[in-house]
Amino acid sequence: MSANRVYVTLDGNEAAALVAHQTNEVIAIYPITPASPMGEFADAWTQAGRRNLFGDVPQVIEMQSEAGAAGVVHGSLQAGALTTTFTASQGLLLMIPNMYKIAGELTPCVFHIATRTIATHALSIFGDHADAMAVRPTGWGMLFASSVQEAHDFALIAQAATLRARVPFLHCFDGFRTSHEVNKIAVLSVDDMKAMLDADLIQAFRDRALNPDRPVLRGTAQNPDVFFQSREACNPFYAAVPGIVQATFDRFAQLTGRAYRLFEYAGHPQAERVIVLMGSGTGAVQEAVEALTAQGEKVGAVIVRLYRPFDASAFVQALPPTVRSLAVLDRCKEPGAPAEPLCQDVLTALVDAGPQPMPRVIGGRYGLSSKEFTPAMVAAIFRELSLPHPKKRFTIGIHDDVTHLSLDWNPDELPEPPEVTRAVFYGLGSDGTVGANKNSVKIIGENTDLFAQGYFVYDSKKSGAMTVSHLRFGPRPIRSTYLIRKANFVACHQFQFLERVDMLDIAEPGATFLLNSPYSAEEVWDHLPMEVQRDIVQKRLRFFVVDGYRVAAESGLEGRFNTVMQTCFFALSGVLPRDEAIRHIKEGIKKSYGKRGEAIVQKNYAAVDASLAALQEVRVPQQITSTHRRVGWVEGPAPDFVQRVTAMMLAGKGDLLPVSAVPVDGTFPTGTAKYEKRSIALEIPIWDEQLCTQCGLCSMICPHAAIRSKAYTPDDLRDAPSDFPSKPCTGDLAGLRMTVQVAPDDCTGCGLCVSICPARSKEQAKRKAINMEPKREHLLQERQRFDFFTRLPETDRLRVKLDTVRGSQLLEPLFEFSGACAGCGETQYLKLLSQLFGDRAVIANATGCSSIYGGNLPTTPWSTNQAGRGPAWANSLFEDNAEFGLGIRMALDQQETIVRRLLHKLAVPIGEELVRGLLQGAQAHGEAEIAEQRRRIVELRRRLETLDDPDARILHRLADVLVRRSVWIVGGDGWAYDIGFGGVDHVLASGRDVNILVLDTEVYSNTGGQASKATPRAAVAKFAAGGKPIGKKDIAMIAMAYGNVYVAHLAAAANPAQMTRAFLEAESYRGPSLLIAYSHCIAHGIDMEKGIEHQKDAVQTGYWPLFRYDPRLAHAGQKAFRLDSGRPTRKFREFAQKEGRFAMLPGVNPAQAERLLELAQQDIDARWKLYEQLAGLEREAPQALEEVS
Amino acid sequence: MNLDLSTTYLGLKLRHPLMVAAGPMTEEPRLLPELEQAGAAAVVLPSLWEEQIEHYDVETLRMQHFGADSFGEALTYFPPVEDRRATPDWYLRKIDEAKARVSIPVIASLNGSTLGGWTRYAKQIENAGADALELNIYFLATDPDTTSEQIEERYLELVHSVRSATRLPLAVKIGPFFSSLPNMAKRLVRAGADGLVLFNRFLQPDILLESMEVAPNLALSDSKELRLPLRWIAILRDRLTASLAASTGAHTVEDVLKLLAAGADVVQLNSALLKHGAKHLSYLLDGMHRWLVEKEYQSVQQLIGSMSQANCPDPEQFERANYMKALTSFCSRYPRHV
């Protein structure tokens, strides 16, 4: 056994990737949560030149999808390179065909899987075993790690075992729980890894590779005569796997002292009740078993390490002979099956090889989508096992009031041991709280004998998101795989959270409460809500305040108060002696920021030193003096569903909702974001009607539809608040009045509206027609005004010019208050879509940012108008969205066919003139015609109600389809350029009437900025860490090649009028349309408030030319391609130097930076030259058959 | 006749007085051989800006942190760069590459923002192999409570500290806006400067009337701007033993000759080369050579300083306020009674 083990603190992804990068030669990757960081680590290490065990730098390649990655893995293995990949969930499903092949060909390989839920009624990024269980039949060995240490160890053990067994392995560990948990582990040395991998076996693997010097044929097509026998020929290899894995475990134990078994028993030696499970839930079970055994209960647990091949005899041997009942826990659901997979395997094993009489077996589901699984729940399961007639199938962790499968549990049962420091921190995303806490775990884990664990809970919103950090420190290894339930230290890093979040519920009596407060110890009490005061008094909390913002600002770290709060935590928690802690914090600062320059280090040092002086203990009064209560999550009238269900989720109490409260099929109401008053902005825009020119740009650019414009009649102001601002409309709307109004609780304070406003004061040029002002000074007034504004009638759609910015922006947005990043550059396009076509739109949304801010619960920004109409929205998958949207189109077309047939059939009783009008109006897209068609449908229904005819009833139900349906296929560039490109191409080629909107951020934004084929040359992105060497794919040219596809290249902020026209043209075109929309993004390394400037620069430098290609003009023999932006007036560098993604290039790749930037300019020049020529061409594009007909 | 064009600047022996100033022309080490071939006697690399390094550090860090650890699917948005960047390595590599590509002296330039930064980077530049160091100093005082004395002290303290930190020949590039330039120049030399570069041209913000915005602007210089350094070089030449470099307004052969005559040891070119390309150097060099031969000079040293305030026929000309002199001249042409 190696002496002097090195301990480090890292998360499960890094732990697994460390081994994978060392033991492989080729790595094919594709981003997917929660496995993406493994690929990112591997890519970064390769970029940095880190060598593997064999002395070479592994090749890392990002593919267009997981299916592509699996293909590369298969090919690379066939050619003799040790190859791996990392994935999860849908990604693993996309690899299935190749997995069958790789296993069928007995090829050594390991995939590292951060297991994740598979999308069913809803997508979930969180962890369970649905993906791993879905690939059981592929013939791969399956090792399940249950902790960060095991994720590290099993990565190596799987690699060693696969080489000997020739059976490929999945190395699974629980997504988020293990993949993202930071824990202290003993790290394997290079010598350990070398000792575990047998060189002869590696050579044997290479000898089997395809080689023209000794050619073979592999991948034949076989017939009924031999296929079956061939399939059975592999049996000996599978039979040998358990023995090989146990031998590998044993060899590993000799090297490291960490011993594992195929099935590991823990608990009372004469246990009568035993739980069987695998994965991270093991931690909670082991803690419960220890506690209950100490109380004299005869209980135990069998932890499954090697799940496939399932060694029945080894399993039976692992059971204590005294066992009388077993509860088998599965972290997945297989509807319709007699039991879940592990339970079925256990039953089969017991029947085949078990003791007689057979122990009673019950099976339960737990932990789906990272649902909490705690020792208290384990105790409930053991209790169930004691019953004479336990539930044969059960669930734990939820309240099932429909099928009554769930077990009750007492959450206060089996508390955590007192020697563990349990600290919970509430922070705002990006305020540094999580980073500082990760650092604290590192400090303690790597500098002391204590063990440390960090787990972080993130928000479903991308802006104004709350993070909750759960940190444990203790003298023994920490395997508590659940959130802290009772904390002895609670820190609130954002004072405003106290107004909404019940954070002291988690504080145990006598705990310490640290508050980042702008108020001093003397002042703070009077600013606390009543509930907070009550908890502090009743629980006798020690209460401290520090003004983190002030201390940070005075130290030169404006807004970055994490160092301050971290210092105060160490000072108060007593985990380490104060001086020692300060020393370690400073060492950590030096380590983290040393290479960033001395100035940053010194500023942080100053903040540390100033923190202790600024930390004040509050003398807690014995009386609750506050008169104000915490603000509710849903204030005012709201639909029943929102009150009962949504409000609970918003309050963070969704776990308490019973099964009966949630929809059975994942169908939710729209229009719910407006009930979630997040009020996250510190400054909001205030309208100055005197200066306003009524251009509509502020409404157009607002990512959150929090700036609204309406035109209304003067009479509508009858009940207006006395100071409600309003001004007469100009131009074609003369006679009406108009108002620009902020939604003060929905604004994120991004400032884009002010940035784009063109109207300036004559006397003070910096003052515009809309100006950011402190929210607290305006909140009450603006709330009143917004309330009245929402009650004003919507602008008459027939009076405005839709093809103008001003006109379109007077229309009601049916996409509002999304949780997208503050200043997002995507949402303007969706909002415009909703304004122009929302009441007749069906949207297919690819997985990505837009599906997350569009459909991530608790609420959705997709909304309805007063008539109850609005976009119908659905997300299928990431890779299939174009096909999904096409399917929607086909169904709608089919319904229209039915309706037309029935109209013809019933023309006489309905009335021929009405029928003629209905048929003619079915494809109308003008607002007046649509309004007329809606009136006809009302009349049709009225007449149909008088007919006693089954066809009349069908027609009555389907008649709405007679209003032209607007089908939109929406997604990001990762979808359109990469994983979904095949589908996009096919749908464009179909000629069908769909509109594809690509929100092009030029990276995979939702998964954290990985390069896509839309990423431009010279941009630094994940998987292109040295700057992307290849230029961006010109997807517009590909689409235009078809001739009959409407194509437009847009940039909302650079030319909103062109954008508006393009939307209208695309939608009115009765064929496929492709809109490629430039979307500035947080992943560009820009100040999001300056997004408009960046878009303008992109257009003016020719980086993002604006154009439209309209096949209707081509059919007419005209110039179908129109360049809407002028010849570049500036160079690419001017644009590039303002964006971090390009500006960081000289720093990360000094050798190639200049050349890449030059080539990027050449890309622009060449493209522009080509487009200029295209603009001069008259094109004849024959019409598609459908258009002719 | 053998004309000796050589000159000495900061103790460095140069083939002739024409060198390339810090600017876009010297940005790329791979383009320096073209300047050398065109005849440059030395090059000054663009400044290493401490503020820029700090800005890069701070901004990269801010970028790395912006939006990070907020949303479970995207805990970061950029690949880690910490391990691959140790600022200001890129600049030091530039010096190294420049030295490898050309045989003429390579002068590094530094603009610090903290005392520690100036000295630290000066040492690193010395270690990287630069032949000399030009300190690019300016403080734009906007606070009415900041006195000229305080500003001047900062200059001196800075030069002194860099002088203590490095043995490199040291030039100080300054602006013209001192109440007593000769006094300031004298104190700078006393603090350790081996030479002065006259003058720094500052970014001049402009107002865009259409959008009512302030825009940073720096137009290229022209020959008219020559007069400012010409006067001060002529005045300082006789009062200082340090090297003097003229760095504003030299575009034509005549410009170069005038600056040398006033007392410049070298003439730094930037705008002229940006306008006409590197080949303009050889044009100027040829023209200077031709003029000196034509006028039967044996060395350029004869010309240097020959029209300094002390050596020119009418020293008062450099001291008179231009307005008064012009007015007087104007009036003297006409009889008083007219």
Coordinates of C-alpha atoms in Angstrom, one line a residue, chain A residues 33 125 176 180 429-430 434 438 458-459 462 467 560 595-597 599 603 760 852 1005-1008 1021-1022 1082-1083 1085 1140 1144 1147-1148 1150 1154 1158, chain B residues 28 30 54 56-58 60-61 63-82 84-85 87 93 120 211-213:
Chain A
T33 CA -25.5 18.3 -18.2
I125 CA -31.2 17.8 -15.7
F176 CA -25.3 16.3 -9.6
H180 CA -21.1 18.1 -8.6
G429 CA -25.8 33.6 -8.6
S430 CA -22.5 35.3 -9.6
V434 CA -20.5 29.4 -4.4
K438 CA -15.8 25.7 -2.9
Y458 CA -28.9 26.3 -8.2
D459 CA -31.9 28.2 -9.3
K462 CA -30.7 32.4 -15.3
T467 CA -27.8 29.6 -4.9
R560 CA -17.2 41.0 -5.0
K595 CA -1.3 34.6 -11.8
R596 CA -3.9 37.3 -12.3
G597 CA -1.6 39.9 -11.0
A599 CA -3.2 44.0 -7.6
K603 CA -7.2 43.8 -2.9
R760 CA -31.8 62.9 -25.6
I852 CA -35.2 26.5 -20.2
S1005 CA -24.9 28.8 -24.2
N1006 CA -27.1 26.7 -22.0
T1007 CA -24.5 24.1 -21.1
G1008 CA -21.8 26.8 -20.5
A1021 CA -14.8 28.8 -26.2
K1022 CA -14.8 25.6 -24.3
I1082 CA -23.1 36.1 -21.7
A1083 CA -20.8 33.6 -23.2
G1085 CA -17.6 37.9 -22.6
G1140 CA -13.8 38.8 -24.2
M1144 CA -8.6 36.8 -24.5
G1147 CA -3.5 35.6 -23.7
V1148 CA -4.4 32.0 -24.3
P1150 CA -0.1 34.0 -28.2
E1154 CA -2.5 37.2 -34.8
E1158 CA -6.2 37.8 -39.7
Chain B
E28 CA 4.2 43.0 -34.4
R30 CA 7.4 39.7 -37.3
E54 CA -4.4 44.8 -14.7
Y56 CA -6.9 42.1 -18.7
D57 CA -6.5 40.3 -15.4
V58 CA -9.5 41.9 -13.8
T60 CA -10.7 38.0 -17.6
L61 CA -11.4 37.2 -14.0
M63 CA -15.6 37.4 -17.3
Q64 CA -14.8 34.0 -15.8
H65 CA -17.0 34.9 -12.8
F66 CA -19.8 36.6 -14.7
G67 CA -22.7 34.4 -14.7
A68 CA -20.7 31.6 -13.1
D69 CA -22.0 29.3 -10.4
S70 CA -25.5 30.6 -11.0
F71 CA -27.2 28.0 -13.1
G72 CA -26.7 24.3 -12.7
E73 CA -26.1 23.6 -16.4
A74 CA -23.6 26.3 -17.0
L75 CA -21.3 26.8 -13.9
T76 CA -18.8 28.6 -16.1
Y77 CA -18.9 30.1 -19.6
F78 CA -15.2 30.0 -20.6
P79 CA -12.4 27.5 -20.6
P80 CA -10.0 28.0 -17.7
V81 CA -7.1 30.3 -18.6
E82 CA -5.3 30.6 -15.4
R84 CA -1.8 29.4 -19.5
R85 CA -1.3 33.0 -18.8
T87 CA 1.1 38.3 -17.4
R93 CA 7.9 37.2 -25.4
R120 CA 8.5 45.1 -11.3
S211 CA -25.4 60.9 -31.5
M212 CA -24.2 63.3 -28.9
E213 CA -21.6 60.9 -27.6

